[in-house]
Amino acid sequence: MEGAAGRVVLLNCFVSPFGNRVRIALARKGVVFEEKAQNLAVKSALLLSSNPVHGKVPALLVGDKSVCESLVILEFIDDAFAGQPLLPTEPYARSQARFWASYIDAKVRSHTHSLFTVRTICIDRTRFLTLSRLDRKTITWTQMPDCARRVWQSPKGSAAVEEGKNDMVAVLKTLEAELGGKSYFGGAALGYVDVALVPFAPWFATYERLAGFSVAAACPGIAAWAARCVAENPCVAASLPDAESVFQFVCGMRKHFGMID
Amino acid sequence: MSPPVKLIGTFGSPFVHRAEAALRLKGVPYEFIQEDIENKSELLLKHNPIHKKVPVLLHGDQTICESLIIAEYIDETFEGPPLLPSDPYDRATARFWAHFMDQKCGKPLWLSLWTEGELQKGFLKETKENLALLEAQLGGNRFFGGDSAGYLDIALSSLAHWLGVLEEATGVSLMGDECPALRRWAGEYTSNEAVKPCLPSREHLLGYFTANKDKLKLKAMAMLQQ
């Protein structure tokens, strides 16, 4: 299918690493698209009808069809639009790229039950009190699916933040080892895994400030790779928010959920 | 001549089944290497150092991990009927629902079987909603892949075979009368000539789940703490 038929619209939130993966992929292919910023606290009818199953960003609208889930969208963009694909052509190399993208989603920032969903249950005191004592105990601040969320959704100085930080550094070190001496995970040029990971780079400063560590100190290879992605690829530079904007966004979220910093 | 294909797996795992089903639907001969998951072998740890899980596909000196990634690799590498459709949007749809199974459906489904009280009620409600979505997605088709079983059927295969066994072992009804299309599809999938030989015996699975009820209930509570 050379060039999808119909208008291309991306539903995104500017800080979303998942949405920004799609921004980069579209920019890289030179696909003309319109971006519609979404308010995730008050979800639009368009978002809910485009992603009825999850109600999340990103959602890519192509004509009257919608594609959801960022990695699914990346593969769709490869399949549907002309231009250099993100994934390599050889099946084994493709399987390895998919493996590492899946690893990033499982370890850095999973899709599973968000703390904010849990916290919302807890804020609704009436509902909370109808749960049994055992059930209340299980819905705690420690119910965290992934290290990134543990770092920015936990009270400052708590054990969850420390554990989240340690897990995150371990994950980044594993990725750093996989990168090895290559310029990019994709080899000589930006590829699928690079696009899957680099949108977390603007979040590094937020994790660092909340958890008290330095990505550059712990994983210099990853820090250098992130800088290279931005410096050498206009599609990346144009698609990512600045670190300070992400931090301000996160601070706003934390205040909203009653965390005093 | 293509290098040999080996699959490291265990009895009873729906993830291992996905890899076997993909090989069999594609018509690829392979050797099955039985793994003892309680006592992991050097072979497994060497080939899947990151996750230390099965299935693991060995193709010559290449290693592929993660059941859905293995299925796509098999589809792209070997001649045989295609597992994924050719249209980009249909491919995205198949991948989306496979993701849905693993990311959204799997855990609440498991927890709806092994928890109790208010918690169980919540997981049960969520699971029935998820199954209703899949019921709608299947529609009047014979398989999720259309006329023949494909990638998405493989991805959802635990619903075709394991779900019925788990319902019987726990007494929890998940599909009930609300999913006639899924029930019909389950029958189609489990009687498919290519796939049938790599489905673990119902009796064996039932025996295992019944015998390990208490252990599985404890594990479910531990899962909630994670």
PDB file of C-alpha atoms in Angstrom, chain A residues 41-213:
ATOM      1  CA  ALA A  41      -7.956  14.527  32.370  1.00  0.00           C
ATOM      2  CA  VAL A  42     -11.088  15.309  30.359  1.00  0.00           C
ATOM      3  CA  LYS A  43     -11.082  13.010  27.360  1.00  0.00           C
ATOM      4  CA  SER A  44     -12.587  14.254  24.119  1.00  0.00           C
ATOM      5  CA  ALA A  45     -15.332  12.429  22.258  1.00  0.00           C
ATOM      6  CA  LEU A  46     -12.887  12.105  19.355  1.00  0.00           C
ATOM      7  CA  LEU A  47     -10.302  10.324  21.505  1.00  0.00           C
ATOM      8  CA  LEU A  48     -12.877   8.018  23.058  1.00  0.00           C
ATOM      9  CA  SER A  49     -14.314   7.086  19.665  1.00  0.00           C
ATOM     10  CA  SER A  50     -10.856   6.675  18.100  1.00  0.00           C
ATOM     11  CA  ASN A  51      -9.556   4.500  20.916  1.00  0.00           C
ATOM     12  CA  PRO A  52     -12.673   2.996  22.494  1.00  0.00           C
ATOM     13  CA  VAL A  53     -10.776   0.114  24.078  1.00  0.00           C
ATOM     14  CA  HIS A  54      -8.116   2.080  25.970  1.00  0.00           C
ATOM     15  CA  GLY A  55      -9.080   5.761  25.645  1.00  0.00           C
ATOM     16  CA  LYS A  56      -5.382   6.595  25.439  1.00  0.00           C
ATOM     17  CA  VAL A  57      -3.006   8.513  23.249  1.00  0.00           C
ATOM     18  CA  PRO A  58      -1.617   8.032  20.730  1.00  0.00           C
ATOM     19  CA  ALA A  59      -4.308   7.270  18.211  1.00  0.00           C
ATOM     20  CA  LEU A  60      -3.509   7.655  14.518  1.00  0.00           C
ATOM     21  CA  LEU A  61      -6.465   8.473  12.318  1.00  0.00           C
ATOM     22  CA  VAL A  62      -6.038   7.695   8.632  1.00  0.00           C
ATOM     23  CA  GLY A  63      -9.120   8.604   6.659  1.00  0.00           C
ATOM     24  CA  ASP A  64     -11.961   7.002   8.596  1.00  0.00           C
ATOM     25  CA  LYS A  65      -9.804   4.381  10.294  1.00  0.00           C
ATOM     26  CA  SER A  66      -7.883   4.580  13.556  1.00  0.00           C
ATOM     27  CA  VAL A  67      -4.768   2.736  14.659  1.00  0.00           C
ATOM     28  CA  CYS A  68      -3.873   2.538  18.347  1.00  0.00           C
ATOM     29  CA  GLU A  69      -0.920   1.368  20.483  1.00  0.00           C
ATOM     30  CA  SER A  70       2.325   3.149  19.655  1.00  0.00           C
ATOM     31  CA  LEU A  71       4.386   0.155  18.523  1.00  0.00           C
ATOM     32  CA  VAL A  72       1.471  -1.124  16.424  1.00  0.00           C
ATOM     33  CA  ILE A  73       1.271   2.365  14.881  1.00  0.00           C
ATOM     34  CA  LEU A  74       5.018   2.378  14.130  1.00  0.00           C
ATOM     35  CA  GLU A  75       4.695  -0.904  12.219  1.00  0.00           C
ATOM     36  CA  PHE A  76       1.593   0.421  10.450  1.00  0.00           C
ATOM     37  CA  ILE A  77       3.516   3.513   9.352  1.00  0.00           C
ATOM     38  CA  ASP A  78       6.248   1.238   7.985  1.00  0.00           C
ATOM     39  CA  ASP A  79       3.677  -0.863   6.090  1.00  0.00           C
ATOM     40  CA  ALA A  80       1.379   1.888   4.866  1.00  0.00           C
ATOM     41  CA  PHE A  81       3.589   4.783   3.803  1.00  0.00           C
ATOM     42  CA  ALA A  82       6.332   4.925   1.202  1.00  0.00           C
ATOM     43  CA  GLY A  83       9.844   5.778   2.300  1.00  0.00           C
ATOM     44  CA  GLN A  84      12.597   4.187   4.333  1.00  0.00           C
ATOM     45  CA  PRO A  85      11.147   1.786   6.895  1.00  0.00           C
ATOM     46  CA  LEU A  86      12.013   1.942  10.592  1.00  0.00           C
ATOM     47  CA  LEU A  87      12.303  -1.807  10.971  1.00  0.00           C
ATOM     48  CA  PRO A  88      15.106  -3.657   9.174  1.00  0.00           C
ATOM     49  CA  THR A  89      14.089  -5.862   6.225  1.00  0.00           C
ATOM     50  CA  GLU A  90      15.721  -9.105   7.376  1.00  0.00           C
ATOM     51  CA  PRO A  91      13.424 -11.262   9.601  1.00  0.00           C
ATOM     52  CA  TYR A  92      15.969 -12.050  12.312  1.00  0.00           C
ATOM     53  CA  ALA A  93      17.008  -8.384  12.655  1.00  0.00           C
ATOM     54  CA  ARG A  94      13.291  -7.473  12.788  1.00  0.00           C
ATOM     55  CA  SER A  95      12.711  -9.976  15.588  1.00  0.00           C
ATOM     56  CA  GLN A  96      15.574  -8.498  17.602  1.00  0.00           C
ATOM     57  CA  ALA A  97      14.288  -4.942  17.108  1.00  0.00           C
ATOM     58  CA  ARG A  98      10.812  -6.030  18.199  1.00  0.00           C
ATOM     59  CA  PHE A  99      12.293  -7.794  21.234  1.00  0.00           C
ATOM     60  CA  TRP A 100      14.042  -4.653  22.474  1.00  0.00           C
ATOM     61  CA  ALA A 101      11.037  -2.408  21.855  1.00  0.00           C
ATOM     62  CA  SER A 102       8.910  -4.879  23.803  1.00  0.00           C
ATOM     63  CA  TYR A 103      11.540  -4.869  26.583  1.00  0.00           C
ATOM     64  CA  ILE A 104      11.349  -1.073  26.816  1.00  0.00           C
ATOM     65  CA  ASP A 105       7.566  -1.199  27.135  1.00  0.00           C
ATOM     66  CA  ALA A 106       7.662  -3.965  29.722  1.00  0.00           C
ATOM     67  CA  LYS A 107      10.400  -2.477  31.886  1.00  0.00           C
ATOM     68  CA  VAL A 108      10.612   1.286  31.529  1.00  0.00           C
ATOM     69  CA  ARG A 109       7.024   2.210  31.153  1.00  0.00           C
ATOM     70  CA  SER A 110       4.492  -0.526  30.942  1.00  0.00           C
ATOM     71  CA  HIS A 111       0.895  -0.258  29.904  1.00  0.00           C
ATOM     72  CA  THR A 112      -0.438  -1.978  32.950  1.00  0.00           C
ATOM     73  CA  HIS A 113      -2.623  -0.680  35.706  1.00  0.00           C
ATOM     74  CA  SER A 114      -1.650   2.919  36.353  1.00  0.00           C
ATOM     75  CA  LEU A 115      -1.197   4.177  39.883  1.00  0.00           C
ATOM     76  CA  PHE A 116      -3.424   7.085  39.019  1.00  0.00           C
ATOM     77  CA  THR A 117      -6.274   4.663  38.421  1.00  0.00           C
ATOM     78  CA  VAL A 118      -5.605   3.116  41.811  1.00  0.00           C
ATOM     79  CA  ARG A 119      -5.201   6.505  43.459  1.00  0.00           C
ATOM     80  CA  THR A 120      -8.516   7.598  41.992  1.00  0.00           C
ATOM     81  CA  ILE A 121     -10.122   4.638  43.706  1.00  0.00           C
ATOM     82  CA  CYS A 122      -8.449   5.667  46.942  1.00  0.00           C
ATOM     83  CA  ILE A 123      -9.534   9.283  46.600  1.00  0.00           C
ATOM     84  CA  ASP A 124     -13.119   8.099  46.285  1.00  0.00           C
ATOM     85  CA  ARG A 125     -13.344   7.415  49.991  1.00  0.00           C
ATOM     86  CA  THR A 126     -16.831   5.938  49.953  1.00  0.00           C
ATOM     87  CA  ARG A 127     -15.849   3.353  47.399  1.00  0.00           C
ATOM     88  CA  PHE A 128     -12.588   2.689  49.199  1.00  0.00           C
ATOM     89  CA  LEU A 129     -14.379   1.972  52.448  1.00  0.00           C
ATOM     90  CA  THR A 130     -16.665  -0.583  50.816  1.00  0.00           C
ATOM     91  CA  LEU A 131     -13.635  -2.735  50.050  1.00  0.00           C
ATOM     92  CA  SER A 132     -12.596  -5.376  52.520  1.00  0.00           C
ATOM     93  CA  ARG A 133      -9.582  -4.725  54.746  1.00  0.00           C
ATOM     94  CA  LEU A 134      -7.501  -7.156  52.697  1.00  0.00           C
ATOM     95  CA  ASP A 135      -8.507  -5.498  49.447  1.00  0.00           C
ATOM     96  CA  ARG A 136      -7.667  -2.062  50.843  1.00  0.00           C
ATOM     97  CA  LYS A 137      -4.258  -3.332  51.853  1.00  0.00           C
ATOM     98  CA  THR A 138      -3.528  -4.590  48.384  1.00  0.00           C
ATOM     99  CA  ILE A 139      -4.364  -1.263  46.755  1.00  0.00           C
ATOM    100  CA  THR A 140      -1.409   0.679  48.037  1.00  0.00           C
ATOM    101  CA  TRP A 141       1.173   3.133  46.830  1.00  0.00           C
ATOM    102  CA  THR A 142       3.480   0.214  46.228  1.00  0.00           C
ATOM    103  CA  GLN A 143       1.279  -1.194  43.484  1.00  0.00           C
ATOM    104  CA  MET A 144       3.493   0.082  40.721  1.00  0.00           C
ATOM    105  CA  PRO A 145       3.785  -1.643  37.363  1.00  0.00           C
ATOM    106  CA  ASP A 146       7.005  -0.081  36.130  1.00  0.00           C
ATOM    107  CA  CYS A 147      10.040   1.818  37.293  1.00  0.00           C
ATOM    108  CA  ALA A 148       9.246   5.119  35.564  1.00  0.00           C
ATOM    109  CA  ARG A 149       5.897   5.411  37.264  1.00  0.00           C
ATOM    110  CA  ARG A 150       7.371   4.483  40.610  1.00  0.00           C
ATOM    111  CA  VAL A 151       9.784   7.370  40.297  1.00  0.00           C
ATOM    112  CA  TRP A 152       7.347  10.116  39.304  1.00  0.00           C
ATOM    113  CA  GLN A 153       4.135   8.931  40.903  1.00  0.00           C
ATOM    114  CA  SER A 154       5.417   8.187  44.406  1.00  0.00           C
ATOM    115  CA  PRO A 155       5.930  10.586  47.303  1.00  0.00           C
ATOM    116  CA  LYS A 156       9.429  12.085  47.293  1.00  0.00           C
ATOM    117  CA  GLY A 157      11.911  10.176  49.402  1.00  0.00           C
ATOM    118  CA  SER A 158       9.721   7.077  49.614  1.00  0.00           C
ATOM    119  CA  ALA A 159      11.053   3.541  49.183  1.00  0.00           C
ATOM    120  CA  ALA A 160       9.109   3.184  45.919  1.00  0.00           C
ATOM    121  CA  VAL A 161      11.114   6.032  44.364  1.00  0.00           C
ATOM    122  CA  GLU A 162      14.419   4.484  45.411  1.00  0.00           C
ATOM    123  CA  GLU A 163      13.397   1.062  44.081  1.00  0.00           C
ATOM    124  CA  GLY A 164      12.068   2.616  40.878  1.00  0.00           C
ATOM    125  CA  LYS A 165      15.335   4.478  40.375  1.00  0.00           C
ATOM    126  CA  ASN A 166      17.444   1.369  40.926  1.00  0.00           C
ATOM    127  CA  ASP A 167      15.318  -0.648  38.524  1.00  0.00           C
ATOM    128  CA  MET A 168      15.451   2.134  35.944  1.00  0.00           C
ATOM    129  CA  VAL A 169      19.243   2.347  36.115  1.00  0.00           C
ATOM    130  CA  ALA A 170      19.448  -1.449  35.718  1.00  0.00           C
ATOM    131  CA  VAL A 171      17.176  -1.318  32.670  1.00  0.00           C
ATOM    132  CA  LEU A 172      19.108   1.573  31.107  1.00  0.00           C
ATOM    133  CA  LYS A 173      22.374  -0.292  31.689  1.00  0.00           C
ATOM    134  CA  THR A 174      20.937  -3.343  29.919  1.00  0.00           C
ATOM    135  CA  LEU A 175      19.925  -1.146  26.993  1.00  0.00           C
ATOM    136  CA  GLU A 176      23.346   0.507  27.057  1.00  0.00           C
ATOM    137  CA  ALA A 177      24.976  -2.945  26.771  1.00  0.00           C
ATOM    138  CA  GLU A 178      22.717  -3.777  23.824  1.00  0.00           C
ATOM    139  CA  LEU A 179      23.657  -0.492  22.135  1.00  0.00           C
ATOM    140  CA  GLY A 180      27.316  -1.311  22.638  1.00  0.00           C
ATOM    141  CA  GLY A 181      29.590   0.632  20.322  1.00  0.00           C
ATOM    142  CA  LYS A 182      26.895   1.344  17.743  1.00  0.00           C
ATOM    143  CA  SER A 183      25.767   4.890  17.026  1.00  0.00           C
ATOM    144  CA  TYR A 184      22.148   3.775  17.141  1.00  0.00           C
ATOM    145  CA  PHE A 185      20.251   0.661  18.176  1.00  0.00           C
ATOM    146  CA  GLY A 186      19.396   0.471  14.486  1.00  0.00           C
ATOM    147  CA  GLY A 187      23.108   0.426  13.584  1.00  0.00           C
ATOM    148  CA  ALA A 188      24.458   3.342  11.584  1.00  0.00           C
ATOM    149  CA  ALA A 189      21.097   5.115  11.457  1.00  0.00           C
ATOM    150  CA  LEU A 190      18.021   5.727  13.593  1.00  0.00           C
ATOM    151  CA  GLY A 191      15.737   2.674  13.701  1.00  0.00           C
ATOM    152  CA  TYR A 192      12.727   1.165  15.397  1.00  0.00           C
ATOM    153  CA  VAL A 193      14.283   0.685  18.834  1.00  0.00           C
ATOM    154  CA  ASP A 194      15.768   4.188  18.804  1.00  0.00           C
ATOM    155  CA  VAL A 195      12.356   5.658  18.053  1.00  0.00           C
ATOM    156  CA  ALA A 196      10.808   3.477  20.781  1.00  0.00           C
ATOM    157  CA  LEU A 197      13.271   4.715  23.415  1.00  0.00           C
ATOM    158  CA  VAL A 198      14.289   8.286  22.594  1.00  0.00           C
ATOM    159  CA  PRO A 199      10.956   9.910  23.592  1.00  0.00           C
ATOM    160  CA  PHE A 200      11.835   9.001  27.193  1.00  0.00           C
ATOM    161  CA  ALA A 201      14.946  11.194  26.964  1.00  0.00           C
ATOM    162  CA  PRO A 202      13.068  14.441  27.751  1.00  0.00           C
ATOM    163  CA  TRP A 203      11.802  12.627  30.856  1.00  0.00           C
ATOM    164  CA  PHE A 204      15.299  11.789  32.127  1.00  0.00           C
ATOM    165  CA  ALA A 205      15.728  15.176  33.816  1.00  0.00           C
ATOM    166  CA  THR A 206      12.398  14.674  35.628  1.00  0.00           C
ATOM    167  CA  TYR A 207      13.384  11.214  36.877  1.00  0.00           C
ATOM    168  CA  GLU A 208      16.790  12.599  37.898  1.00  0.00           C
ATOM    169  CA  ARG A 209      15.332  15.490  39.886  1.00  0.00           C
ATOM    170  CA  LEU A 210      12.712  13.350  41.640  1.00  0.00           C
ATOM    171  CA  ALA A 211      14.952  10.417  42.436  1.00  0.00           C
ATOM    172  CA  GLY A 212      18.339  12.101  42.856  1.00  0.00           C
ATOM    173  CA  PHE A 213      20.581  10.469  40.265  1.00  0.00           C
TER     174      PHE A 213
END
